[in-house]
Short mmCIF file of C-alpha atoms in Angstrom, two decimals:
data_model
loop_
_atom_site.label_atom_id
_atom_site.label_comp_id
_atom_site.label_asym_id
_atom_site.label_seq_id
_atom_site.Cartn_x
_atom_site.Cartn_y
_atom_site.Cartn_z
CA UNK A 1 1.57 2.43 -3.04
CA UNK A 2 3.91 3.92 -5.57
CA UNK A 3 7.27 4.98 -4.08
CA UNK A 4 8.11 7.75 -6.57
CA UNK A 5 6.14 10.99 -6.69
CA UNK A 6 3.12 10.45 -8.95
CA UNK A 7 2.95 12.56 -12.08
CA UNK A 8 -0.32 14.41 -11.74
CA UNK A 9 -1.44 17.88 -12.70
CA UNK A 10 -2.20 19.71 -9.46
CA UNK A 11 -5.09 21.58 -11.07
CA UNK A 12 -6.62 18.58 -12.85
CA UNK A 13 -9.45 16.41 -11.57
CA UNK A 14 -9.23 12.62 -11.55
CA UNK A 15 -11.81 9.85 -11.35
CA UNK A 16 -11.40 7.16 -8.69
CA UNK A 17 -10.12 4.65 -11.23
CA UNK A 18 -7.42 7.11 -12.27
CA UNK A 19 -6.33 7.71 -8.65
CA UNK A 20 -6.16 3.96 -8.06
CA UNK A 21 -3.94 3.53 -11.12
CA UNK A 22 -1.76 6.56 -10.34
CA UNK A 23 -1.08 5.52 -6.74
CA UNK A 24 -1.10 1.78 -7.49
CA UNK A 25 -3.57 1.00 -4.71
CA UNK A 26 -6.78 -1.01 -4.69
CA UNK A 27 -10.24 0.52 -4.92
CA UNK A 28 -10.92 -0.79 -1.41
CA UNK A 29 -7.88 1.08 -0.10
CA UNK A 30 -9.01 4.31 -1.78
CA UNK A 31 -12.48 3.79 -0.29
CA UNK A 32 -10.92 3.42 3.20
CA UNK A 33 -8.87 6.59 2.72
CA UNK A 34 -12.03 8.47 1.71
CA UNK A 35 -14.01 7.11 4.68
CA UNK A 36 -11.24 8.11 7.08
CA UNK A 37 -11.07 11.60 5.59
CA UNK A 38 -7.53 11.24 4.23
CA UNK A 39 -8.52 12.59 0.81
CA UNK A 40 -11.42 14.94 0.01
CA UNK A 41 -13.56 14.47 -3.08
CA UNK A 42 -16.28 16.13 -5.09
CA UNK A 43 -19.19 14.48 -6.85
CA UNK A 44 -19.54 15.01 -10.57
CA UNK A 45 -22.89 15.48 -12.26
CA UNK A 46 -23.49 11.71 -12.41
CA UNK A 47 -22.64 11.22 -8.71
CA UNK A 48 -19.15 9.76 -9.15
CA UNK A 49 -16.26 10.78 -6.94
CA UNK A 50 -13.74 13.17 -8.44
CA UNK A 51 -10.40 13.95 -6.80
CA UNK A 52 -8.19 17.01 -7.30
CA UNK A 53 -4.61 16.37 -8.40
CA UNK A 54 -3.31 18.42 -5.49
CA UNK A 55 -5.24 16.23 -3.03
CA UNK A 56 -3.81 13.09 -4.65
CA UNK A 57 -0.30 14.43 -4.02
CA UNK A 58 -1.18 15.34 -0.42
CA UNK A 59 -2.44 11.81 0.16
CA UNK A 60 0.71 10.33 -1.34
CA UNK A 61 2.88 12.51 0.92
CA UNK A 62 0.82 11.69 4.03
CA UNK A 63 0.76 7.92 3.49
CA UNK A 64 4.35 7.53 2.37
#
């Protein structure tokens, strides 16, 4: 997990691969966080998970 506050736009939406890269975590770790309810998500039109920038920051604060 990245130690410095990630640079994300609070109003933007990010794909799972972007969240993984921003937080420097594995996809399996992100999947666990989603399953445990640590970070909410929406599904885009093709069924892929999309995360709000604000939620990414909340996750970073909660985990660190």
